[in-house]
Amino acid sequence: MADFAGIADALMKGKAPEVKELVDAAVKEGVPPGEILSEGLIAGMSVIGVRFKNNEVYVPEVLIAARAMHAGMDVLKPLLAEAGIEPKGVFALGTVKGDLHDIGKNLVLMMMEGAGYEVNDLGVDVAPEKFVDAVNDGAQIIGMSALLTTTMPAMKTAIETINAAGVRDKVKIMVGGAPLTQAFADEIGADGFAPDAASAVDTADELLTKA
Ligand code: B1M
């Protein structure tokens, strides 16, 4: 009997070697990798997401939990690929042109990966054309992050570049970052806004349902 609760609990406590050991054991027992992912790893990461949103845990705890999640994912990834398990969606995220802040962006990526999305990290200081390339590479949702009031306009430029490239109808665009608001997201023509990394997962899920 696979110890899903044990996997989730070890993940929440950031115990990477224990997560790996329990995931290995479940695989050896013949538990389907998709089940280990959703009932163990994603279940644990979802709890961390809720606690983070409620200010019950902070950035370091999320980073440690994400590291533990990766230890489990390293075991599962090849098996998921073999089993042909489809990700929930494909999400590409970058910090916009001129902006080098990446701590929040990385948290969003970890939460999205923990929620079952395939993620593509575009990095920081991302030129508008790179977002277009990501759409052409199959991203269903483009995420843009900005931490500076001076780089917020780069989001608008990136959306205009996506429009001009004729690929806007292929993708949903979500924006976030400390200085942003829903009103700003609406103004620049984004489809969604999320105030924190855990809400980003909810927003992405909603955007895909609307797609
Ligand atoms: Co910078 N910095 N910084 N900085 N920095 C701020 C943002 C600032 C508020 C500090 C201040 O003055 N009080 C200020 C901006 C002021 C403004 O624009 N109004 C500032 C400035 C001015 C600068 C420089 C210009 C300083 C200088 O050189 N004179 C410079 C700019 C460099 C550049 O980008 N071109 C600069 C540089 C740096 C460092 C390199 C030193 C470093 C970045 C290191 C790194 O990221 N690797 C840094 C840091 C660390 C900060 C502070 C201290 C912390 C930012 C952070 O990581 N927060 C910040 C002050 C502060 O916030 N106290 C500050 C934690 C992180 C988890 O939160 O990124 O908001 P956050 O992400 C959240 C949400 O916003 C959301 O989810 C995350 C998790 O919940 N979210 C999304 C983020 N992206 C999302 C995308 C989504 C959805 C949600 O969907 C796509």
PDB file of C-alpha atoms and ligand atoms in Angstrom:
ATOM      1  CA  MET A   1       0.000   0.000   0.000  1.00  0.00           C
ATOM      2  CA  ALA A   2       1.678   3.251  -1.155  1.00  0.00           C
ATOM      3  CA  ASP A   3       2.272   5.790   1.596  1.00  0.00           C
ATOM      4  CA  PHE A   4       0.790   8.865  -0.149  1.00  0.00           C
ATOM      5  CA  ALA A   5       0.263  10.697   3.153  1.00  0.00           C
ATOM      6  CA  GLY A   6       3.890   9.983   4.092  1.00  0.00           C
ATOM      7  CA  ILE A   7       5.123  11.378   0.740  1.00  0.00           C
ATOM      8  CA  ALA A   8       3.005  14.533   1.123  1.00  0.00           C
ATOM      9  CA  ASP A   9       4.087  14.979   4.730  1.00  0.00           C
ATOM     10  CA  ALA A  10       7.812  14.515   3.967  1.00  0.00           C
ATOM     11  CA  LEU A  11       7.475  16.989   1.069  1.00  0.00           C
ATOM     12  CA  MET A  12       5.812  19.598   3.300  1.00  0.00           C
ATOM     13  CA  LYS A  13       8.652  19.175   5.807  1.00  0.00           C
ATOM     14  CA  GLY A  14      11.202  19.529   2.995  1.00  0.00           C
ATOM     15  CA  LYS A  15      12.735  16.097   3.583  1.00  0.00           C
ATOM     16  CA  ALA A  16      14.036  15.450   0.072  1.00  0.00           C
ATOM     17  CA  PRO A  17      15.804  12.085   0.703  1.00  0.00           C
ATOM     18  CA  GLU A  18      12.686  10.719   2.458  1.00  0.00           C
ATOM     19  CA  VAL A  19      10.449  11.852  -0.419  1.00  0.00           C
ATOM     20  CA  LYS A  20      12.746  10.105  -2.907  1.00  0.00           C
ATOM     21  CA  GLU A  21      12.814   6.928  -0.788  1.00  0.00           C
ATOM     22  CA  LEU A  22       9.004   6.782  -0.425  1.00  0.00           C
ATOM     23  CA  VAL A  23       8.435   7.540  -4.119  1.00  0.00           C
ATOM     24  CA  ASP A  24      10.960   4.817  -5.035  1.00  0.00           C
ATOM     25  CA  ALA A  25       9.141   2.363  -2.757  1.00  0.00           C
ATOM     26  CA  ALA A  26       5.751   3.214  -4.298  1.00  0.00           C
ATOM     27  CA  VAL A  27       7.174   2.726  -7.805  1.00  0.00           C
ATOM     28  CA  LYS A  28       8.595  -0.680  -6.796  1.00  0.00           C
ATOM     29  CA  GLU A  29       5.164  -1.659  -5.447  1.00  0.00           C
ATOM     30  CA  GLY A  30       3.772  -0.992  -8.916  1.00  0.00           C
ATOM     31  CA  VAL A  31       1.728   2.125  -8.060  1.00  0.00           C
ATOM     32  CA  PRO A  32       1.064   4.111 -11.282  1.00  0.00           C
ATOM     33  CA  PRO A  33       3.406   7.153 -11.475  1.00  0.00           C
ATOM     34  CA  GLY A  34       0.486   9.512 -12.202  1.00  0.00           C
ATOM     35  CA  GLU A  35      -1.141   8.444  -8.944  1.00  0.00           C
ATOM     36  CA  ILE A  36       2.070   8.978  -6.944  1.00  0.00           C
ATOM     37  CA  LEU A  37       2.341  12.429  -8.518  1.00  0.00           C
ATOM     38  CA  SER A  38      -1.219  13.546  -7.801  1.00  0.00           C
ATOM     39  CA  GLU A  39      -1.889  11.790  -4.464  1.00  0.00           C
ATOM     40  CA  GLY A  40       1.583  12.345  -2.990  1.00  0.00           C
ATOM     41  CA  LEU A  41       3.651  15.175  -4.499  1.00  0.00           C
ATOM     42  CA  ILE A  42       0.886  17.473  -5.797  1.00  0.00           C
ATOM     43  CA  ALA A  43      -1.198  16.875  -2.665  1.00  0.00           C
ATOM     44  CA  GLY A  44       1.705  18.007  -0.449  1.00  0.00           C
ATOM     45  CA  MET A  45       2.600  20.987  -2.634  1.00  0.00           C
ATOM     46  CA  SER A  46      -1.053  22.116  -2.677  1.00  0.00           C
ATOM     47  CA  VAL A  47      -1.085  22.271   1.125  1.00  0.00           C
ATOM     48  CA  ILE A  48       2.140  24.320   1.046  1.00  0.00           C
ATOM     49  CA  GLY A  49       0.465  26.630  -1.495  1.00  0.00           C
ATOM     50  CA  VAL A  50      -2.532  27.235   0.748  1.00  0.00           C
ATOM     51  CA  ARG A  51      -0.323  27.788   3.816  1.00  0.00           C
ATOM     52  CA  PHE A  52       1.853  30.215   1.841  1.00  0.00           C
ATOM     53  CA  LYS A  53      -1.228  32.140   0.695  1.00  0.00           C
ATOM     54  CA  ASN A  54      -2.394  32.350   4.326  1.00  0.00           C
ATOM     55  CA  ASN A  55       1.039  33.510   5.546  1.00  0.00           C
ATOM     56  CA  GLU A  56       1.408  30.362   7.629  1.00  0.00           C
ATOM     57  CA  VAL A  57       4.680  29.475   5.852  1.00  0.00           C
ATOM     58  CA  TYR A  58       7.167  31.756   4.078  1.00  0.00           C
ATOM     59  CA  VAL A  59       9.537  31.775   1.089  1.00  0.00           C
ATOM     60  CA  PRO A  60      12.247  29.528   2.656  1.00  0.00           C
ATOM     61  CA  GLU A  61       9.731  26.770   3.533  1.00  0.00           C
ATOM     62  CA  VAL A  62       8.310  26.882  -0.007  1.00  0.00           C
ATOM     63  CA  LEU A  63      11.797  26.636  -1.530  1.00  0.00           C
ATOM     64  CA  ILE A  64      12.688  23.669   0.691  1.00  0.00           C
ATOM     65  CA  ALA A  65       9.389  21.921  -0.110  1.00  0.00           C
ATOM     66  CA  ALA A  66       9.970  22.538  -3.816  1.00  0.00           C
ATOM     67  CA  ARG A  67      13.424  20.966  -3.551  1.00  0.00           C
ATOM     68  CA  ALA A  68      11.836  17.891  -1.960  1.00  0.00           C
ATOM     69  CA  MET A  69       9.244  17.833  -4.726  1.00  0.00           C
ATOM     70  CA  HIS A  70      12.014  17.838  -7.318  1.00  0.00           C
ATOM     71  CA  ALA A  71      13.637  14.824  -5.591  1.00  0.00           C
ATOM     72  CA  GLY A  72      10.390  12.910  -6.148  1.00  0.00           C
ATOM     73  CA  MET A  73       9.911  14.290  -9.656  1.00  0.00           C
ATOM     74  CA  ASP A  74      13.396  13.074 -10.661  1.00  0.00           C
ATOM     75  CA  VAL A  75      12.170   9.527 -10.017  1.00  0.00           C
ATOM     76  CA  LEU A  76       8.770  10.017 -11.659  1.00  0.00           C
ATOM     77  CA  LYS A  77       9.587  12.124 -14.733  1.00  0.00           C
ATOM     78  CA  PRO A  78      10.951   9.321 -16.961  1.00  0.00           C
ATOM     79  CA  LEU A  79       8.143   7.000 -15.852  1.00  0.00           C
ATOM     80  CA  LEU A  80       5.486   9.626 -16.575  1.00  0.00           C
ATOM     81  CA  ALA A  81       6.952  10.162 -20.023  1.00  0.00           C
ATOM     82  CA  GLU A  82       6.940   6.387 -20.654  1.00  0.00           C
ATOM     83  CA  ALA A  83       3.349   6.116 -19.447  1.00  0.00           C
ATOM     84  CA  GLY A  84       2.351   9.008 -21.716  1.00  0.00           C
ATOM     85  CA  ILE A  85       0.842  11.002 -18.824  1.00  0.00           C
ATOM     86  CA  GLU A  86      -0.076  14.416 -20.162  1.00  0.00           C
ATOM     87  CA  PRO A  87       0.729  17.500 -18.085  1.00  0.00           C
ATOM     88  CA  LYS A  88      -2.205  19.689 -17.009  1.00  0.00           C
ATOM     89  CA  GLY A  89      -0.980  22.370 -19.392  1.00  0.00           C
ATOM     90  CA  VAL A  90       2.181  24.025 -20.693  1.00  0.00           C
ATOM     91  CA  PHE A  91       3.230  27.207 -18.891  1.00  0.00           C
ATOM     92  CA  ALA A  92       6.125  29.482 -19.892  1.00  0.00           C
ATOM     93  CA  LEU A  93       7.188  32.213 -17.482  1.00  0.00           C
ATOM     94  CA  GLY A  94       9.737  34.994 -17.567  1.00  0.00           C
ATOM     95  CA  THR A  95      10.595  38.254 -15.863  1.00  0.00           C
ATOM     96  CA  VAL A  96      10.112  41.015 -18.399  1.00  0.00           C
ATOM     97  CA  LYS A  97      12.744  43.055 -20.252  1.00  0.00           C
ATOM     98  CA  GLY A  98      14.873  45.252 -18.000  1.00  0.00           C
ATOM     99  CA  ASP A  99      13.947  43.375 -14.818  1.00  0.00           C
ATOM    100  CA  LEU A 100      16.323  40.980 -13.056  1.00  0.00           C
ATOM    101  CA  HIS A 101      14.192  39.943 -10.068  1.00  0.00           C
ATOM    102  CA  ASP A 102      13.571  36.203 -10.135  1.00  0.00           C
ATOM    103  CA  ILE A 103      12.722  34.976  -6.634  1.00  0.00           C
ATOM    104  CA  GLY A 104       8.954  35.417  -7.080  1.00  0.00           C
ATOM    105  CA  LYS A 105       9.081  34.064 -10.641  1.00  0.00           C
ATOM    106  CA  ASN A 106      10.849  30.925  -9.421  1.00  0.00           C
ATOM    107  CA  LEU A 107       8.249  30.412  -6.693  1.00  0.00           C
ATOM    108  CA  VAL A 108       5.469  30.671  -9.266  1.00  0.00           C
ATOM    109  CA  LEU A 109       7.267  28.099 -11.453  1.00  0.00           C
ATOM    110  CA  MET A 110       7.634  25.712  -8.525  1.00  0.00           C
ATOM    111  CA  MET A 111       3.982  25.996  -7.594  1.00  0.00           C
ATOM    112  CA  MET A 112       2.891  25.461 -11.196  1.00  0.00           C
ATOM    113  CA  GLU A 113       5.166  22.438 -11.543  1.00  0.00           C
ATOM    114  CA  GLY A 114       3.878  21.146  -8.218  1.00  0.00           C
ATOM    115  CA  ALA A 115       0.334  21.497  -9.533  1.00  0.00           C
ATOM    116  CA  GLY A 116       1.071  19.288 -12.561  1.00  0.00           C
ATOM    117  CA  TYR A 117       1.968  21.824 -15.263  1.00  0.00           C
ATOM    118  CA  GLU A 118       4.890  21.420 -17.664  1.00  0.00           C
ATOM    119  CA  VAL A 119       6.949  24.556 -17.073  1.00  0.00           C
ATOM    120  CA  ASN A 120       9.331  26.452 -19.298  1.00  0.00           C
ATOM    121  CA  ASP A 121      11.524  28.949 -17.455  1.00  0.00           C
ATOM    122  CA  LEU A 122      12.319  31.826 -19.826  1.00  0.00           C
ATOM    123  CA  GLY A 123      14.575  33.496 -17.254  1.00  0.00           C
ATOM    124  CA  VAL A 124      14.930  37.201 -16.507  1.00  0.00           C
ATOM    125  CA  ASP A 125      15.227  40.287 -18.718  1.00  0.00           C
ATOM    126  CA  VAL A 126      13.122  38.477 -21.319  1.00  0.00           C
ATOM    127  CA  ALA A 127      12.793  40.198 -24.688  1.00  0.00           C
ATOM    128  CA  PRO A 128       9.211  40.362 -26.092  1.00  0.00           C
ATOM    129  CA  GLU A 129      10.176  38.116 -29.021  1.00  0.00           C
ATOM    130  CA  LYS A 130      11.139  35.330 -26.586  1.00  0.00           C
ATOM    131  CA  PHE A 131       7.555  35.241 -25.321  1.00  0.00           C
ATOM    132  CA  VAL A 132       6.402  34.851 -28.942  1.00  0.00           C
ATOM    133  CA  ASP A 133       8.895  31.985 -29.403  1.00  0.00           C
ATOM    134  CA  ALA A 134       7.481  30.317 -26.286  1.00  0.00           C
ATOM    135  CA  VAL A 135       3.969  30.459 -27.758  1.00  0.00           C
ATOM    136  CA  ASN A 136       5.274  28.913 -30.972  1.00  0.00           C
ATOM    137  CA  ASP A 137       6.986  26.232 -28.857  1.00  0.00           C
ATOM    138  CA  GLY A 138       3.601  25.187 -27.476  1.00  0.00           C
ATOM    139  CA  ALA A 139       2.996  27.256 -24.325  1.00  0.00           C
ATOM    140  CA  GLN A 140      -0.732  27.445 -23.562  1.00  0.00           C
ATOM    141  CA  ILE A 141      -0.195  30.082 -20.900  1.00  0.00           C
ATOM    142  CA  ILE A 142       2.465  32.788 -20.921  1.00  0.00           C
ATOM    143  CA  GLY A 143       3.346  34.218 -17.519  1.00  0.00           C
ATOM    144  CA  MET A 144       5.073  37.561 -17.125  1.00  0.00           C
ATOM    145  CA  SER A 145       6.575  38.810 -13.872  1.00  0.00           C
ATOM    146  CA  ALA A 146       7.716  42.359 -13.007  1.00  0.00           C
ATOM    147  CA  LEU A 147       8.962  43.782  -9.709  1.00  0.00           C
ATOM    148  CA  LEU A 148       9.794  47.309 -10.803  1.00  0.00           C
ATOM    149  CA  THR A 149       7.305  50.039 -11.626  1.00  0.00           C
ATOM    150  CA  THR A 150       9.707  50.999 -14.410  1.00  0.00           C
ATOM    151  CA  THR A 151       9.462  47.561 -16.065  1.00  0.00           C
ATOM    152  CA  MET A 152       5.670  47.204 -15.863  1.00  0.00           C
ATOM    153  CA  PRO A 153       5.284  48.872 -19.307  1.00  0.00           C
ATOM    154  CA  ALA A 154       7.483  46.090 -20.761  1.00  0.00           C
ATOM    155  CA  MET A 155       4.544  43.747 -20.139  1.00  0.00           C
ATOM    156  CA  LYS A 156       2.367  45.855 -22.405  1.00  0.00           C
ATOM    157  CA  THR A 157       5.101  45.834 -25.059  1.00  0.00           C
ATOM    158  CA  ALA A 158       5.403  42.049 -24.800  1.00  0.00           C
ATOM    159  CA  ILE A 159       1.620  41.609 -25.193  1.00  0.00           C
ATOM    160  CA  GLU A 160       1.631  43.967 -28.198  1.00  0.00           C
ATOM    161  CA  THR A 161       4.480  41.931 -29.719  1.00  0.00           C
ATOM    162  CA  ILE A 162       2.498  38.715 -29.212  1.00  0.00           C
ATOM    163  CA  ASN A 163      -0.526  40.396 -30.856  1.00  0.00           C
ATOM    164  CA  ALA A 164       1.586  41.623 -33.779  1.00  0.00           C
ATOM    165  CA  ALA A 165       3.043  38.144 -34.299  1.00  0.00           C
ATOM    166  CA  GLY A 166      -0.523  36.873 -34.882  1.00  0.00           C
ATOM    167  CA  VAL A 167      -0.392  34.252 -32.106  1.00  0.00           C
ATOM    168  CA  ARG A 168      -2.522  35.956 -29.433  1.00  0.00           C
ATOM    169  CA  ASP A 169      -5.469  33.583 -29.963  1.00  0.00           C
ATOM    170  CA  LYS A 170      -3.228  30.566 -29.276  1.00  0.00           C
ATOM    171  CA  VAL A 171      -2.346  31.595 -25.735  1.00  0.00           C
ATOM    172  CA  LYS A 172      -3.599  32.964 -22.424  1.00  0.00           C
ATOM    173  CA  ILE A 173      -1.482  35.637 -20.757  1.00  0.00           C
ATOM    174  CA  MET A 174      -1.114  35.955 -17.006  1.00  0.00           C
ATOM    175  CA  VAL A 175       0.815  38.684 -15.218  1.00  0.00           C
ATOM    176  CA  GLY A 176       2.019  39.152 -11.660  1.00  0.00           C
ATOM    177  CA  GLY A 177       4.574  40.788  -9.386  1.00  0.00           C
ATOM    178  CA  ALA A 178       4.487  43.001  -6.309  1.00  0.00           C
ATOM    179  CA  PRO A 179       3.641  46.359  -7.976  1.00  0.00           C
ATOM    180  CA  LEU A 180       0.873  44.920 -10.209  1.00  0.00           C
ATOM    181  CA  THR A 181      -2.883  45.112  -9.799  1.00  0.00           C
ATOM    182  CA  GLN A 182      -5.868  43.542 -11.520  1.00  0.00           C
ATOM    183  CA  ALA A 183      -6.661  46.979 -12.969  1.00  0.00           C
ATOM    184  CA  PHE A 184      -3.205  47.167 -14.585  1.00  0.00           C
ATOM    185  CA  ALA A 185      -3.581  43.636 -15.957  1.00  0.00           C
ATOM    186  CA  ASP A 186      -6.936  44.606 -17.513  1.00  0.00           C
ATOM    187  CA  GLU A 187      -5.483  47.831 -18.914  1.00  0.00           C
ATOM    188  CA  ILE A 188      -2.664  46.080 -20.801  1.00  0.00           C
ATOM    189  CA  GLY A 189      -4.919  43.314 -22.138  1.00  0.00           C
ATOM    190  CA  ALA A 190      -3.720  40.387 -20.020  1.00  0.00           C
ATOM    191  CA  ASP A 191      -6.173  37.530 -19.449  1.00  0.00           C
ATOM    192  CA  GLY A 192      -5.326  37.026 -15.805  1.00  0.00           C
ATOM    193  CA  PHE A 193      -3.526  38.394 -12.765  1.00  0.00           C
ATOM    194  CA  ALA A 194      -2.428  36.632  -9.590  1.00  0.00           C
ATOM    195  CA  PRO A 195      -1.154  38.340  -6.438  1.00  0.00           C
ATOM    196  CA  ASP A 196       0.953  35.377  -5.253  1.00  0.00           C
ATOM    197  CA  ALA A 197       2.412  32.056  -6.366  1.00  0.00           C
ATOM    198  CA  ALA A 198      -0.371  29.869  -4.963  1.00  0.00           C
ATOM    199  CA  SER A 199      -3.113  31.989  -6.563  1.00  0.00           C
ATOM    200  CA  ALA A 200      -1.177  31.769  -9.839  1.00  0.00           C
ATOM    201  CA  VAL A 201      -2.114  28.061 -10.006  1.00  0.00           C
ATOM    202  CA  ASP A 202      -5.817  28.868  -9.470  1.00  0.00           C
ATOM    203  CA  THR A 203      -5.702  31.600 -12.119  1.00  0.00           C
ATOM    204  CA  ALA A 204      -3.951  29.308 -14.619  1.00  0.00           C
ATOM    205  CA  ASP A 205      -6.518  26.547 -13.998  1.00  0.00           C
ATOM    206  CA  GLU A 206      -9.349  29.035 -14.616  1.00  0.00           C
ATOM    207  CA  LEU A 207      -7.719  30.358 -17.800  1.00  0.00           C
ATOM    208  CA  LEU A 208      -7.372  26.856 -19.231  1.00  0.00           C
ATOM    209  CA  THR A 209     -10.996  26.027 -18.430  1.00  0.00           C
ATOM    210  CA  LYS A 210     -12.054  29.154 -20.326  1.00  0.00           C
ATOM    211  CA  ALA A 211      -9.775  28.291 -23.293  1.00  0.00           C
TER     212      ALA A 211
HETATM  213 CO1  B1M B   1      15.137  45.040  -6.070  1.00  0.00          CO
HETATM  214  N1  B1M B   1      13.704  46.332  -5.839  1.00  0.00           N
HETATM  215  N2  B1M B   1      16.080  46.269  -7.260  1.00  0.00           N
HETATM  216  N3  B1M B   1      16.552  43.721  -6.021  1.00  0.00           N
HETATM  217  N4  B1M B   1      14.220  44.198  -4.632  1.00  0.00           N
HETATM  218  C1  B1M B   1      12.556  45.936  -5.047  1.00  0.00           C
HETATM  219  C2  B1M B   1      11.501  45.292  -5.921  1.00  0.00           C
HETATM  220  C3  B1M B   1      12.094  47.329  -4.427  1.00  0.00           C
HETATM  221  C4  B1M B   1      10.602  47.365  -4.052  1.00  0.00           C
HETATM  222  C5  B1M B   1      13.023  47.675  -3.224  1.00  0.00           C
HETATM  223  C6  B1M B   1      12.683  49.037  -2.620  1.00  0.00           C
HETATM  224  O1  B1M B   1      13.091  50.034  -3.126  1.00  0.00           O
HETATM  225  N5  B1M B   1      11.947  49.055  -1.534  1.00  0.00           N
HETATM  226  C7  B1M B   1      12.484  48.328  -5.584  1.00  0.00           C
HETATM  227  C8  B1M B   1      11.413  48.592  -6.621  1.00  0.00           C
HETATM  228  C9  B1M B   1      10.782  49.955  -6.466  1.00  0.00           C
HETATM  229  C10 B1M B   1       9.779  50.211  -7.522  1.00  0.00           C
HETATM  230  O2  B1M B   1       9.906  49.862  -8.661  1.00  0.00           O
HETATM  231  N6  B1M B   1       8.728  50.879  -7.125  1.00  0.00           N
HETATM  232  C11 B1M B   1      13.733  47.644  -6.140  1.00  0.00           C
HETATM  233  C12 B1M B   1      14.735  48.302  -6.901  1.00  0.00           C
HETATM  234  C13 B1M B   1      14.549  49.807  -7.059  1.00  0.00           C
HETATM  235  C14 B1M B   1      15.830  47.630  -7.453  1.00  0.00           C
HETATM  236  C15 B1M B   1      16.967  48.213  -8.272  1.00  0.00           C
HETATM  237  C16 B1M B   1      16.572  49.284  -9.318  1.00  0.00           C
HETATM  238  C17 B1M B   1      17.969  48.779  -7.251  1.00  0.00           C
HETATM  239  C18 B1M B   1      19.151  49.521  -7.859  1.00  0.00           C
HETATM  240  O3  B1M B   1      19.977  48.923  -8.486  1.00  0.00           O
HETATM  241  N7  B1M B   1      19.136  50.828  -7.678  1.00  0.00           N
HETATM  242  C19 B1M B   1      17.594  46.978  -8.933  1.00  0.00           C
HETATM  243  C20 B1M B   1      16.948  46.667 -10.291  1.00  0.00           C
HETATM  244  C21 B1M B   1      17.673  45.590 -11.019  1.00  0.00           C
HETATM  245  C22 B1M B   1      16.858  45.167 -12.208  1.00  0.00           C
HETATM  246  O4  B1M B   1      15.949  44.373 -12.063  1.00  0.00           O
HETATM  247  N8  B1M B   1      17.165  45.716 -13.381  1.00  0.00           N
HETATM  248  C23 B1M B   1      17.223  45.927  -7.936  1.00  0.00           C
HETATM  249  C24 B1M B   1      17.979  44.762  -7.719  1.00  0.00           C
HETATM  250  C25 B1M B   1      17.700  43.793  -6.801  1.00  0.00           C
HETATM  251  C26 B1M B   1      18.615  42.652  -6.463  1.00  0.00           C
HETATM  252  C27 B1M B   1      19.389  42.099  -7.673  1.00  0.00           C
HETATM  253  C28 B1M B   1      19.615  43.126  -5.436  1.00  0.00           C
HETATM  254  C29 B1M B   1      17.620  41.636  -5.778  1.00  0.00           C
HETATM  255  C30 B1M B   1      17.014  40.623  -6.757  1.00  0.00           C
HETATM  256  C31 B1M B   1      17.600  39.229  -6.617  1.00  0.00           C
HETATM  257  C32 B1M B   1      16.796  38.228  -7.406  1.00  0.00           C
HETATM  258  O5  B1M B   1      15.609  38.349  -7.651  1.00  0.00           O
HETATM  259  N9  B1M B   1      17.520  37.208  -7.804  1.00  0.00           N
HETATM  260  C33 B1M B   1      16.522  42.558  -5.306  1.00  0.00           C
HETATM  261  C34 B1M B   1      15.564  42.213  -4.313  1.00  0.00           C
HETATM  262  C35 B1M B   1      15.764  40.887  -3.625  1.00  0.00           C
HETATM  263  C36 B1M B   1      14.493  43.053  -3.985  1.00  0.00           C
HETATM  264  C37 B1M B   1      13.470  42.906  -2.840  1.00  0.00           C
HETATM  265  C38 B1M B   1      14.236  43.187  -1.547  1.00  0.00           C
HETATM  266  C39 B1M B   1      12.783  41.572  -2.720  1.00  0.00           C
HETATM  267  C40 B1M B   1      12.082  41.089  -3.987  1.00  0.00           C
HETATM  268  C41 B1M B   1      11.649  39.661  -3.768  1.00  0.00           C
HETATM  269  O6  B1M B   1      12.309  38.731  -4.192  1.00  0.00           O
HETATM  270  N10 B1M B   1      10.569  39.452  -2.989  1.00  0.00           N
HETATM  271  C42 B1M B   1      12.399  44.028  -3.196  1.00  0.00           C
HETATM  272  C43 B1M B   1      11.866  44.750  -1.963  1.00  0.00           C
HETATM  273  C44 B1M B   1      10.798  43.972  -1.271  1.00  0.00           C
HETATM  274  O7  B1M B   1       9.935  43.402  -1.915  1.00  0.00           O
HETATM  275  N11 B1M B   1      10.838  43.980   0.023  1.00  0.00           N
HETATM  276  C45 B1M B   1      13.091  44.821  -4.226  1.00  0.00           C
HETATM  277  C46 B1M B   1      10.086  38.108  -2.584  1.00  0.00           C
HETATM  278  C47 B1M B   1       9.253  37.481  -3.704  1.00  0.00           C
HETATM  279  C48 B1M B   1       8.786  36.103  -3.248  1.00  0.00           C
HETATM  280  O8  B1M B   1       8.118  38.294  -3.918  1.00  0.00           O
HETATM  281  O9  B1M B   1       8.836  38.847  -6.267  1.00  0.00           O
HETATM  282  O10 B1M B   1       6.782  39.953  -5.190  1.00  0.00           O
HETATM  283  P1  B1M B   1       7.671  38.784  -5.367  1.00  0.00           P
HETATM  284  O11 B1M B   1       6.801  37.565  -5.927  1.00  0.00           O
HETATM  285  C49 B1M B   1       5.562  37.175  -5.362  1.00  0.00           C
HETATM  286  C50 B1M B   1       4.347  37.893  -5.990  1.00  0.00           C
HETATM  287  O12 B1M B   1       4.626  39.179  -6.446  1.00  0.00           O
HETATM  288  C51 B1M B   1       3.879  36.943  -7.033  1.00  0.00           C
HETATM  289  O13 B1M B   1       4.195  35.656  -6.505  1.00  0.00           O
HETATM  290  C52 B1M B   1       5.416  35.737  -5.767  1.00  0.00           C
HETATM  291  C53 B1M B   1       5.304  34.769  -4.615  1.00  0.00           C
HETATM  292  O14 B1M B   1       4.132  34.925  -3.888  1.00  0.00           O
HETATM  293  N12 B1M B   1       4.373  36.986  -8.405  1.00  0.00           N
HETATM  294  C54 B1M B   1       3.590  36.509  -9.411  1.00  0.00           C
HETATM  295  C55 B1M B   1       5.543  37.339  -8.915  1.00  0.00           C
HETATM  296  N13 B1M B   1       5.562  37.154 -10.224  1.00  0.00           N
HETATM  297  C56 B1M B   1       4.375  36.629 -10.563  1.00  0.00           C
HETATM  298  C57 B1M B   1       3.857  36.231 -11.812  1.00  0.00           C
HETATM  299  C58 B1M B   1       2.563  35.710 -11.841  1.00  0.00           C
HETATM  300  C59 B1M B   1       1.796  35.622 -10.686  1.00  0.00           C
HETATM  301  C60 B1M B   1       2.289  36.009  -9.464  1.00  0.00           C
HETATM  302  O15 B1M B   1       1.962  35.300 -12.971  1.00  0.00           O
HETATM  303  C61 B1M B   1       2.675  35.270 -14.156  1.00  0.00           C
END
